PDB file of N, CA and C in Angstrom:
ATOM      1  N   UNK A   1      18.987-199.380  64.974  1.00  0.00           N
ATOM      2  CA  UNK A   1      19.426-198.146  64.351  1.00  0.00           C
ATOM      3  C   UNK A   1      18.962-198.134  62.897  1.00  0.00           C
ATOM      4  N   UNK A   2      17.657-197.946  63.020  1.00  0.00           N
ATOM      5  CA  UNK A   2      17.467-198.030  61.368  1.00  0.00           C
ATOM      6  C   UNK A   2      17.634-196.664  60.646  1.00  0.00           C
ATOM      7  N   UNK A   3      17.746-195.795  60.568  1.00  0.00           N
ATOM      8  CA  UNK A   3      18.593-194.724  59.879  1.00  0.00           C
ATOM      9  C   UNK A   3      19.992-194.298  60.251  1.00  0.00           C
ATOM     10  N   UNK A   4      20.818-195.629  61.010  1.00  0.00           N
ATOM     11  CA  UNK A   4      22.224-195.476  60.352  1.00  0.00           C
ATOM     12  C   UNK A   4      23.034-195.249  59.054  1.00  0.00           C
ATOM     13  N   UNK A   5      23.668-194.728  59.041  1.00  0.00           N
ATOM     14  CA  UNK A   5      24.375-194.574  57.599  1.00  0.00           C
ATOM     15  C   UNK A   5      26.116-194.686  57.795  1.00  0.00           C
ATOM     16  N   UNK A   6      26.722-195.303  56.625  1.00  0.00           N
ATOM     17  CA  UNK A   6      27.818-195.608  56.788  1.00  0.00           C
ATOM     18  C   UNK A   6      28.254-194.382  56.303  1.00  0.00           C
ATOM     19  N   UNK A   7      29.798-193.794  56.765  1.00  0.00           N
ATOM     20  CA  UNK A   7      30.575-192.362  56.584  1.00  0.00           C
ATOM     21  C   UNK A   7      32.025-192.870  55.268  1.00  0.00           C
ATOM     22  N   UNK A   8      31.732-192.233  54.268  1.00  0.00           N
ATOM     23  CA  UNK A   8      32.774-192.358  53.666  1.00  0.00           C
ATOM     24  C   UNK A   8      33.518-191.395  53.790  1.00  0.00           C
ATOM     25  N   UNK A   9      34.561-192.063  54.264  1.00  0.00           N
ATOM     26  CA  UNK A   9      36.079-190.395  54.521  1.00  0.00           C
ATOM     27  C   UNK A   9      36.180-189.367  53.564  1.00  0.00           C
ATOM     28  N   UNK A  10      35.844-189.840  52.487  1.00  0.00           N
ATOM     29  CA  UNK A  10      36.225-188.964  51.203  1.00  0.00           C
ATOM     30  C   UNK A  10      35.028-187.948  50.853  1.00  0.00           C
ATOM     31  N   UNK A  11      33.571-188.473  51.145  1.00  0.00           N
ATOM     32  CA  UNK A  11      32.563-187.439  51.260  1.00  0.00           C
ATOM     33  C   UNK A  11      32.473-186.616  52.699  1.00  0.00           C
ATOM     34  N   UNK A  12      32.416-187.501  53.521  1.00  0.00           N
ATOM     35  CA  UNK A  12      32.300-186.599  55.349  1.00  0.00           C
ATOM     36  C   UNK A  12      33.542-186.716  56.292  1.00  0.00           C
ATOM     37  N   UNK A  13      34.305-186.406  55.466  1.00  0.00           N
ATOM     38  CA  UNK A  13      36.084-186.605  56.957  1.00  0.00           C
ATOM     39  C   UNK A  13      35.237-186.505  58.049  1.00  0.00           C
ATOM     40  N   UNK A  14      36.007-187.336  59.029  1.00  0.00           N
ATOM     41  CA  UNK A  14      35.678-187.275  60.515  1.00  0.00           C
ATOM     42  C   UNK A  14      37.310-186.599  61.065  1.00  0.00           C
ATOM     43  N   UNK A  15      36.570-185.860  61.675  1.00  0.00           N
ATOM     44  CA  UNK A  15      38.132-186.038  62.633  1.00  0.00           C
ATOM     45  C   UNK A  15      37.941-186.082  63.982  1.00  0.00           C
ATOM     46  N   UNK A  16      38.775-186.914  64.849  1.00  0.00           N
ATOM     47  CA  UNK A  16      38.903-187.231  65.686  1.00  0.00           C
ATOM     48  C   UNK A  16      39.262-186.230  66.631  1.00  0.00           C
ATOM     49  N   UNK A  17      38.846-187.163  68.101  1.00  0.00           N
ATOM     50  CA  UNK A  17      38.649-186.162  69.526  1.00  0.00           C
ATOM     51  C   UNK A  17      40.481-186.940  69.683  1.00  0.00           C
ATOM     52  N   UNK A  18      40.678-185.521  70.562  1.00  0.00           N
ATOM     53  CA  UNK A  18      42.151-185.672  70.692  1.00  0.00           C
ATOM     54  C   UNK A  18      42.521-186.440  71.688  1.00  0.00           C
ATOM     55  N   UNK A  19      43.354-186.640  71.681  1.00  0.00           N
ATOM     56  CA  UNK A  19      43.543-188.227  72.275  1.00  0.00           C
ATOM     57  C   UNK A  19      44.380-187.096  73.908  1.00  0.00           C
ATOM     58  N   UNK A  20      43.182-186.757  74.634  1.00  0.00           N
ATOM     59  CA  UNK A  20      43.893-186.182  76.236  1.00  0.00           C
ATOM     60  C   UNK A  20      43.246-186.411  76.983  1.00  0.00           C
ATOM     61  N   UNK A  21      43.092-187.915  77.944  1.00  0.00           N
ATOM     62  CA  UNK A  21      42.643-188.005  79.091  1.00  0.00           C
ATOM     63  C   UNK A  21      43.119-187.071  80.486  1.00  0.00           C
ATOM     64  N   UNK A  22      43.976-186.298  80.382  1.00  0.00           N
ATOM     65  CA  UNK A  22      44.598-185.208  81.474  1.00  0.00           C
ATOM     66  C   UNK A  22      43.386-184.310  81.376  1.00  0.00           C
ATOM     67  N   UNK A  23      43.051-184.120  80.250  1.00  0.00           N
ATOM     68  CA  UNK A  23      41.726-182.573  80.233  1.00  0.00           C
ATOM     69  C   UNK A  23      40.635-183.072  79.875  1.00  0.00           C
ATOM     70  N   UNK A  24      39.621-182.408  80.292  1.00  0.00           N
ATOM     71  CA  UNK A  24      38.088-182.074  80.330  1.00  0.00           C
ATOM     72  C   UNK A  24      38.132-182.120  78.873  1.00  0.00           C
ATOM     73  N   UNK A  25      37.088-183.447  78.033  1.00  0.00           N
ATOM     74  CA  UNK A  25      36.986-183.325  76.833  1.00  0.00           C
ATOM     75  C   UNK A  25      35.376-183.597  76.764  1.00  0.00           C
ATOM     76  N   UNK A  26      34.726-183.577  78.058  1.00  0.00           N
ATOM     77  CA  UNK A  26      33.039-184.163  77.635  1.00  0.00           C
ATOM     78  C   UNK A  26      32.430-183.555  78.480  1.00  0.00           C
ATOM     79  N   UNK A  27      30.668-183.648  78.515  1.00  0.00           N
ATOM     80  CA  UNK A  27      30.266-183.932  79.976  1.00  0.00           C
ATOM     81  C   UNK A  27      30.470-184.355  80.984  1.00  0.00           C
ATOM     82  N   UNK A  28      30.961-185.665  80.408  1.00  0.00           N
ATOM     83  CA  UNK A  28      31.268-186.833  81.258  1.00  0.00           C
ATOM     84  C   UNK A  28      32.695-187.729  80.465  1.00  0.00           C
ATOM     85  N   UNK A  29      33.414-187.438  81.032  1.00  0.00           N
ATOM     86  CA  UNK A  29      34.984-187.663  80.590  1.00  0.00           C
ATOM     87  C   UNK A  29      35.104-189.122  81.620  1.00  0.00           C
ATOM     88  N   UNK A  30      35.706-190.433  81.121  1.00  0.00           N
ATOM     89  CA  UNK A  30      36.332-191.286  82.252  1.00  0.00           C
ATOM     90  C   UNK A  30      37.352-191.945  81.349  1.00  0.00           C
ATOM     91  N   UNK A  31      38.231-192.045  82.391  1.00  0.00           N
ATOM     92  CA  UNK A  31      39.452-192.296  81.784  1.00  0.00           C
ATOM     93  C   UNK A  31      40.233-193.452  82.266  1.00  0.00           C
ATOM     94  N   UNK A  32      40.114-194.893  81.845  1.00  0.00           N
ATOM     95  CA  UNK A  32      40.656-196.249  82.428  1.00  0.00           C
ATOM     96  C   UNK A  32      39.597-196.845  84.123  1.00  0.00           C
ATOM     97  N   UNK A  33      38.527-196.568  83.424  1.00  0.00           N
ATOM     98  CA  UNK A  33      37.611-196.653  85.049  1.00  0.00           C
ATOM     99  C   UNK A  33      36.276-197.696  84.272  1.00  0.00           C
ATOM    100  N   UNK A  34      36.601-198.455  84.985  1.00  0.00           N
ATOM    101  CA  UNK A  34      36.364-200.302  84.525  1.00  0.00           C
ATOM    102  C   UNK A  34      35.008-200.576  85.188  1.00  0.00           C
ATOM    103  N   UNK A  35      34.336-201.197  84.557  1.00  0.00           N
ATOM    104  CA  UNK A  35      32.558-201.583  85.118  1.00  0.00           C
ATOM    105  C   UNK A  35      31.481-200.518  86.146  1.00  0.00           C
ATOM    106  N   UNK A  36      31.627-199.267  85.438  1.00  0.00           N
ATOM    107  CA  UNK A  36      31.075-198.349  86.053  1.00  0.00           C
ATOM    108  C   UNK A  36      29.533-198.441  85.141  1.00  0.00           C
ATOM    109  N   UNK A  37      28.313-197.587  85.632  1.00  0.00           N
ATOM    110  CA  UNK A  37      27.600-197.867  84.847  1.00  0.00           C
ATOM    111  C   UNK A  37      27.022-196.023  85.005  1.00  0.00           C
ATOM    112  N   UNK A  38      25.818-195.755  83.948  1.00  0.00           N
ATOM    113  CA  UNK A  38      25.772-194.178  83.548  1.00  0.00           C
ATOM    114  C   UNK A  38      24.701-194.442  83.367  1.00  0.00           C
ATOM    115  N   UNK A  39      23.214-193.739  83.828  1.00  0.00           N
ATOM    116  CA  UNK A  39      21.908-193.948  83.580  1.00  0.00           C
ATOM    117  C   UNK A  39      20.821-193.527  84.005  1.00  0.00           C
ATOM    118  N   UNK A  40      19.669-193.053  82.997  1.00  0.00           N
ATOM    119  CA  UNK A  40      19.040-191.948  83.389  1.00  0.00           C
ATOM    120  C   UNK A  40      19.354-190.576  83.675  1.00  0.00           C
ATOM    121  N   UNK A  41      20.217-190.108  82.961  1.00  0.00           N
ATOM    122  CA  UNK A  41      20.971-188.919  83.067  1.00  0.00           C
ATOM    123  C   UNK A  41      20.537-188.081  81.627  1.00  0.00           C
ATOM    124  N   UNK A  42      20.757-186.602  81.885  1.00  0.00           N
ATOM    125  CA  UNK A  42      20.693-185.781  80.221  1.00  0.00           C
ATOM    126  C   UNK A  42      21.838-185.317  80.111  1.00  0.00           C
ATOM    127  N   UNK A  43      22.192-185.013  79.022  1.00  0.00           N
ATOM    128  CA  UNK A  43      23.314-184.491  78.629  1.00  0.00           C
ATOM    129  C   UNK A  43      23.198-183.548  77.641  1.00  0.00           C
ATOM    130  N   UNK A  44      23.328-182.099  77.532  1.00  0.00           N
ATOM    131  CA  UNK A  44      23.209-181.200  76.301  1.00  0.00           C
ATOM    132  C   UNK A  44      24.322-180.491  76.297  1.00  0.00           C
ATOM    133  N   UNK A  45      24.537-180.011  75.226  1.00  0.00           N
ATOM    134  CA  UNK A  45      25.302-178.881  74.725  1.00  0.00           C
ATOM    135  C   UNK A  45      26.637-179.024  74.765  1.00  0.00           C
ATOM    136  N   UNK A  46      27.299-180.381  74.325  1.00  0.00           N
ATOM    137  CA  UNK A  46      28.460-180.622  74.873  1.00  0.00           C
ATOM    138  C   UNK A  46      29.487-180.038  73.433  1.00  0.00           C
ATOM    139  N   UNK A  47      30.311-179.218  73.418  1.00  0.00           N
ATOM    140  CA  UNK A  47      30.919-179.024  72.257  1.00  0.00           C
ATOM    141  C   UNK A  47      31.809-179.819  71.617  1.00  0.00           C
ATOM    142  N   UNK A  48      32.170-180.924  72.284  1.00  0.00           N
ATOM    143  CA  UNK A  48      33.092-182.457  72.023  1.00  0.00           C
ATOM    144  C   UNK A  48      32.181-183.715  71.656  1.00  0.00           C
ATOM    145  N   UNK A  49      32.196-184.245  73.050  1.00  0.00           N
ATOM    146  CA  UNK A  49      31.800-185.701  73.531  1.00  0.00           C
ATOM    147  C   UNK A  49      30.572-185.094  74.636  1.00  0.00           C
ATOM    148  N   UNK A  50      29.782-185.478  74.465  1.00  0.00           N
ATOM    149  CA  UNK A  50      28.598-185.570  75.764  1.00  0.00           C
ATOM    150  C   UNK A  50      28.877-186.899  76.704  1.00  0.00           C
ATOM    151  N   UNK A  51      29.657-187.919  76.457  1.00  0.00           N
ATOM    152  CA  UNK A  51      29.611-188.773  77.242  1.00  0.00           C
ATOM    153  C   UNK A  51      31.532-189.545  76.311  1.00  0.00           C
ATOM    154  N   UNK A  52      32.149-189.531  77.108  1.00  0.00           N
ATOM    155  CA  UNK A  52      33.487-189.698  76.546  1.00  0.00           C
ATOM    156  C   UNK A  52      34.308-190.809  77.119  1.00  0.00           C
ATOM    157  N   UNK A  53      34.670-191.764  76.862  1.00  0.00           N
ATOM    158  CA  UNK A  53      35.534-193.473  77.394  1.00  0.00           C
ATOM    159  C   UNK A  53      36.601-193.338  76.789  1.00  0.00           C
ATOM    160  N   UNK A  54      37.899-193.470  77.860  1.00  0.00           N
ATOM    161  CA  UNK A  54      38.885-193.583  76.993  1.00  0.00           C
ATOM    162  C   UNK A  54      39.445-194.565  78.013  1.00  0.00           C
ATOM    163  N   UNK A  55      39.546-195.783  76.876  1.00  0.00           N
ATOM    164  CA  UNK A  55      40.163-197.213  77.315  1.00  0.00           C
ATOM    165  C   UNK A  55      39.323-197.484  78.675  1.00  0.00           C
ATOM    166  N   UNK A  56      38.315-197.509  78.708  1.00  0.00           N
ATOM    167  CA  UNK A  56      37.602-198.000  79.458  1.00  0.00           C
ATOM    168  C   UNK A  56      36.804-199.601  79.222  1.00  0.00           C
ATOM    169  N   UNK A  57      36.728-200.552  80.311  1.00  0.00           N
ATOM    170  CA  UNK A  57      35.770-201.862  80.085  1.00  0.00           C
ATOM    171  C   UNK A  57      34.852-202.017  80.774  1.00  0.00           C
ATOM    172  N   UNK A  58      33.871-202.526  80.322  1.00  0.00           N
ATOM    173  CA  UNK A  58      32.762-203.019  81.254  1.00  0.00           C
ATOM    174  C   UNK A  58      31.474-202.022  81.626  1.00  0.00           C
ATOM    175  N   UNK A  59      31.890-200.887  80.761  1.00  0.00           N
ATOM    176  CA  UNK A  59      31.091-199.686  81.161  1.00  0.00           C
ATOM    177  C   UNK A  59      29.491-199.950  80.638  1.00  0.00           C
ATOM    178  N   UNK A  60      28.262-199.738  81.131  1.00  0.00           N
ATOM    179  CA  UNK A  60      27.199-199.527  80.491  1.00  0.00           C
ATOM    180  C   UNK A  60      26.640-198.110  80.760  1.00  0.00           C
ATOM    181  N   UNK A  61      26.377-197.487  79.428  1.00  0.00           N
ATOM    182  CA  UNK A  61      25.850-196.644  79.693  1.00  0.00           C
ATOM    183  C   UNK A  61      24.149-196.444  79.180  1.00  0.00           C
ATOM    184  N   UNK A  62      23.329-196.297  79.932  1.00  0.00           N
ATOM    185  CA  UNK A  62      22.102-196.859  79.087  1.00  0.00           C
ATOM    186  C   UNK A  62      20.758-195.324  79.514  1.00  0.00           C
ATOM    187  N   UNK A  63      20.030-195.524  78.778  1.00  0.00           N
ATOM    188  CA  UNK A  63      18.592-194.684  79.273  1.00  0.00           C
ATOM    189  C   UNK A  63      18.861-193.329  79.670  1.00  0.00           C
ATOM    190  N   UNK A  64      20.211-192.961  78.303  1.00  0.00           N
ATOM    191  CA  UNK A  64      20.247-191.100  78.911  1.00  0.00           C
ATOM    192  C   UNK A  64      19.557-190.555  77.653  1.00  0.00           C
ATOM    193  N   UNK A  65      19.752-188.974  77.925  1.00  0.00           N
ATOM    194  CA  UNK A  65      19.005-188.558  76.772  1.00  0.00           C
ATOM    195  C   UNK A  65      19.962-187.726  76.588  1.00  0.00           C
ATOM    196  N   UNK A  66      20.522-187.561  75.242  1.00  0.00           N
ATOM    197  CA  UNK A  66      21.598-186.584  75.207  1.00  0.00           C
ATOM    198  C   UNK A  66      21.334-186.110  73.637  1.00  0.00           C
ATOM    199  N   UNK A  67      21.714-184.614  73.816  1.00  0.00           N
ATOM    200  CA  UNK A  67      21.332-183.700  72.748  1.00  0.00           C
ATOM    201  C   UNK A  67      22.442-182.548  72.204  1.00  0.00           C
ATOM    202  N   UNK A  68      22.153-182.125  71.054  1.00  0.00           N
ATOM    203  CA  UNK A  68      22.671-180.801  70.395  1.00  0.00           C
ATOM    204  C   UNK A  68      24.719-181.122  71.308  1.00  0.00           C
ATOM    205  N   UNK A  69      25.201-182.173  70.837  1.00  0.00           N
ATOM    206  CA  UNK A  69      26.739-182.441  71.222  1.00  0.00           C
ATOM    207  C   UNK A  69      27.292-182.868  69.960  1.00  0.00           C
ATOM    208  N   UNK A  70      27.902-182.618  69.680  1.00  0.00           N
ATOM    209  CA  UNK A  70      29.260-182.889  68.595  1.00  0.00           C
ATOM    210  C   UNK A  70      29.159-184.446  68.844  1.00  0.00           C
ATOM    211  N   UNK A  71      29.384-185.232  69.578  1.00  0.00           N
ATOM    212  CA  UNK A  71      29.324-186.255  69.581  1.00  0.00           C
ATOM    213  C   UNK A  71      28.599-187.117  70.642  1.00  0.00           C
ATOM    214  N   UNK A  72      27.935-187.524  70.342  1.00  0.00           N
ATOM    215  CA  UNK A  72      26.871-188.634  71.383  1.00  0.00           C
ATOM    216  C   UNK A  72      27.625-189.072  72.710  1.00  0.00           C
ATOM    217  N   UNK A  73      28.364-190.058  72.401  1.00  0.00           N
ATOM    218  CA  UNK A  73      28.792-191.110  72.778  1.00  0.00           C
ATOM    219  C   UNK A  73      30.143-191.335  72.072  1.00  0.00           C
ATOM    220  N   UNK A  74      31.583-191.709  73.201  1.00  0.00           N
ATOM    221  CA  UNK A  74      32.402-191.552  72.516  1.00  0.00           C
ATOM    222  C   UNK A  74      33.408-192.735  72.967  1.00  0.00           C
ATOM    223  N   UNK A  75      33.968-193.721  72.911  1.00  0.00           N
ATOM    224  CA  UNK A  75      34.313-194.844  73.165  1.00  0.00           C
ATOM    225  C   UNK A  75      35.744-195.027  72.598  1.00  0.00           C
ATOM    226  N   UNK A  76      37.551-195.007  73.231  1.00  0.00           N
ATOM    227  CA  UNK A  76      38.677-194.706  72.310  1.00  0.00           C
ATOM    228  C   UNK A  76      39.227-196.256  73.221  1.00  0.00           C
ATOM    229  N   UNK A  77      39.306-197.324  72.462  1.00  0.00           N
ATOM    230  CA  UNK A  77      40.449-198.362  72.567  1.00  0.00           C
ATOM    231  C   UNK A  77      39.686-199.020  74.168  1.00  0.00           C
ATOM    232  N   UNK A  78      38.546-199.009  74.013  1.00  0.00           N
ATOM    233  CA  UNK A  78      37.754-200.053  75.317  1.00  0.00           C
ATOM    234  C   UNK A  78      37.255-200.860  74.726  1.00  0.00           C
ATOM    235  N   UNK A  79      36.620-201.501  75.650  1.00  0.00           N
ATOM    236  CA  UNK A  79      36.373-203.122  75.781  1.00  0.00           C
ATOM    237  C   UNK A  79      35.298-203.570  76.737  1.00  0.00           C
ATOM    238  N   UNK A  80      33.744-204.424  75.609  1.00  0.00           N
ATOM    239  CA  UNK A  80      32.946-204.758  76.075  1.00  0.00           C
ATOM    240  C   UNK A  80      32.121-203.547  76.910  1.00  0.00           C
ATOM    241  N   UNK A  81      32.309-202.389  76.487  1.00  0.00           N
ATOM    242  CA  UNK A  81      31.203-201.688  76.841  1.00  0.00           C
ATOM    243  C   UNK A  81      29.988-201.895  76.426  1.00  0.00           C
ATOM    244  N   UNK A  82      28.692-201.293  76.757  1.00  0.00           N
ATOM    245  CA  UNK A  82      27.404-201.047  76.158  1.00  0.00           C
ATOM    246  C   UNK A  82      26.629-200.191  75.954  1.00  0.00           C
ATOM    247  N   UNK A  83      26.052-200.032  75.210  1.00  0.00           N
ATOM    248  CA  UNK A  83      25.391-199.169  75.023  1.00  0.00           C
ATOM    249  C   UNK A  83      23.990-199.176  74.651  1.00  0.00           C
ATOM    250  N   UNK A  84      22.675-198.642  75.706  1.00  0.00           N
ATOM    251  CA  UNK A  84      21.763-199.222  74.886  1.00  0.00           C
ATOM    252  C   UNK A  84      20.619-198.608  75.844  1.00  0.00           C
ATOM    253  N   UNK A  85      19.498-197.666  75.329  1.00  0.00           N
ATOM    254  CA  UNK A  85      18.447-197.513  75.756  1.00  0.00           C
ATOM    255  C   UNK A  85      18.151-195.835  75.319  1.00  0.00           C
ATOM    256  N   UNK A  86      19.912-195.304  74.470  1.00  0.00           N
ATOM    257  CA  UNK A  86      19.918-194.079  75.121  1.00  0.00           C
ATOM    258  C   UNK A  86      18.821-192.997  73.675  1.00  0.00           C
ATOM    259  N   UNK A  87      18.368-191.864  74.164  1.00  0.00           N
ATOM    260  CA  UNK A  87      18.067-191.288  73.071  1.00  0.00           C
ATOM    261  C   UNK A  87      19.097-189.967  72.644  1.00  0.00           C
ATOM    262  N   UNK A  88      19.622-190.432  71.227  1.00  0.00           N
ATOM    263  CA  UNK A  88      20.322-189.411  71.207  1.00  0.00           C
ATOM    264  C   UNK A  88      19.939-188.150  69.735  1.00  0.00           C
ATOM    265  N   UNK A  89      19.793-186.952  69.960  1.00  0.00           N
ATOM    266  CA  UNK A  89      18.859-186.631  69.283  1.00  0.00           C
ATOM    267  C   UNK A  89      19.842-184.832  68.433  1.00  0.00           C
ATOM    268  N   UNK A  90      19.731-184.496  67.709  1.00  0.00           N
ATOM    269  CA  UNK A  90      20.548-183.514  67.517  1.00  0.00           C
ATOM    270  C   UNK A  90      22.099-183.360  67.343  1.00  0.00           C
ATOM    271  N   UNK A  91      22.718-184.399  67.420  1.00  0.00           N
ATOM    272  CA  UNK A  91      24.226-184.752  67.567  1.00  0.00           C
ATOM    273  C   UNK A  91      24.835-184.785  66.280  1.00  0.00           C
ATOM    274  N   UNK A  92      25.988-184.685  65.687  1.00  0.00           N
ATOM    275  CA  UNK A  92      26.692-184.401  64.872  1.00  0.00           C
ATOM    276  C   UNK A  92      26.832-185.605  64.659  1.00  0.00           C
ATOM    277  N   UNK A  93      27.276-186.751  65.477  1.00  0.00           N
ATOM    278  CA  UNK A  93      27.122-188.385  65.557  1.00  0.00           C
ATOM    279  C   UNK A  93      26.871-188.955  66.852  1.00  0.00           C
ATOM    280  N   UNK A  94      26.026-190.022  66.599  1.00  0.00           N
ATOM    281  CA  UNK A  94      25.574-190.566  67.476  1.00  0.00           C
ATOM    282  C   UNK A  94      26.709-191.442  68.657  1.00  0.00           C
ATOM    283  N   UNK A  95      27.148-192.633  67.860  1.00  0.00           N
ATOM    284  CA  UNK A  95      28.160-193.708  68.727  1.00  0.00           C
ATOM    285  C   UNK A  95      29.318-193.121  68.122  1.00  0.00           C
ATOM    286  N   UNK A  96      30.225-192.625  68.728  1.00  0.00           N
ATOM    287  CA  UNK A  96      31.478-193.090  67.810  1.00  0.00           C
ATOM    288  C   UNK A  96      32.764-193.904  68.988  1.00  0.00           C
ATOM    289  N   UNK A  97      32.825-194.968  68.111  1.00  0.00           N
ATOM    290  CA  UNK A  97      34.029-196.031  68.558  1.00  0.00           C
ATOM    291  C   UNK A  97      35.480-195.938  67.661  1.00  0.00           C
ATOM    292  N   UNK A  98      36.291-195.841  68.670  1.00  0.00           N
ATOM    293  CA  UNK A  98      38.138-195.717  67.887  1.00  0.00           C
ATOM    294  C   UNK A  98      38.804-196.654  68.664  1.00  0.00           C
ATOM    295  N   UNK A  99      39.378-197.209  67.510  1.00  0.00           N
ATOM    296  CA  UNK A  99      40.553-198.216  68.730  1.00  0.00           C
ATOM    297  C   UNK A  99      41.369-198.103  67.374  1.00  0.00           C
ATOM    298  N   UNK A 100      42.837-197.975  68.018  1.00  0.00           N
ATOM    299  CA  UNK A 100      43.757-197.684  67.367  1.00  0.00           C
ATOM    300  C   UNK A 100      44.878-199.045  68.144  1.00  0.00           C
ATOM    301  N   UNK A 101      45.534-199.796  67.047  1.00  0.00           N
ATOM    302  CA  UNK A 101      46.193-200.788  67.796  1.00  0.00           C
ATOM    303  C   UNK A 101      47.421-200.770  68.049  1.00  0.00           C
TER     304      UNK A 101
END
């Protein structure tokens, strides 16, 4: 990731995807669903999450192409996921990871 950049709260607030696995928050919403894998897939126009984990492990999601979404990739309080091959291009942010303890 060589044009990552770190987010300071005080210049770019983030705010967070709401914490409701009951509703449709992505393309691809999964919710506590353990060593599944996601790949070779596109994803556009997602007004949330294009690809959304909540408390999920073991997940890889690799070699999609996902575009013009509020958020890439979205990962809340999982474990040992991966991530890696994907192109993500137009997105508001690319990875975003939350774990709240």
């Amino acid at each position: 990731m060589p044009h990552a950049m770190g987010v300071n709260p005080l210049e770019r607030p983030i705010d967070t995807l709401p914490y409701a696995p009951e509703r449709f928050n992505g393309l691809l919403t999964a919710w506590r669903v353990d060593g599944f894998s996601v790949s070779d897939c596109v994803f556009e126009g997602a007004p949330e999450a294009a690809v959304a984990l909540w408390e999920c492990q073991g997940a890889q999601i690799s070699n999609n192409r996902i575009s013009l979404s509020r958020v890439a990739m979205f990962s809340h309080a999982g474990r040992d996921n991966v991530f890696f091959g994907n192109d993500c291009a137009e997105s508001v942010f690319g990875v975003y990871l939350a774990h709240f303890a």
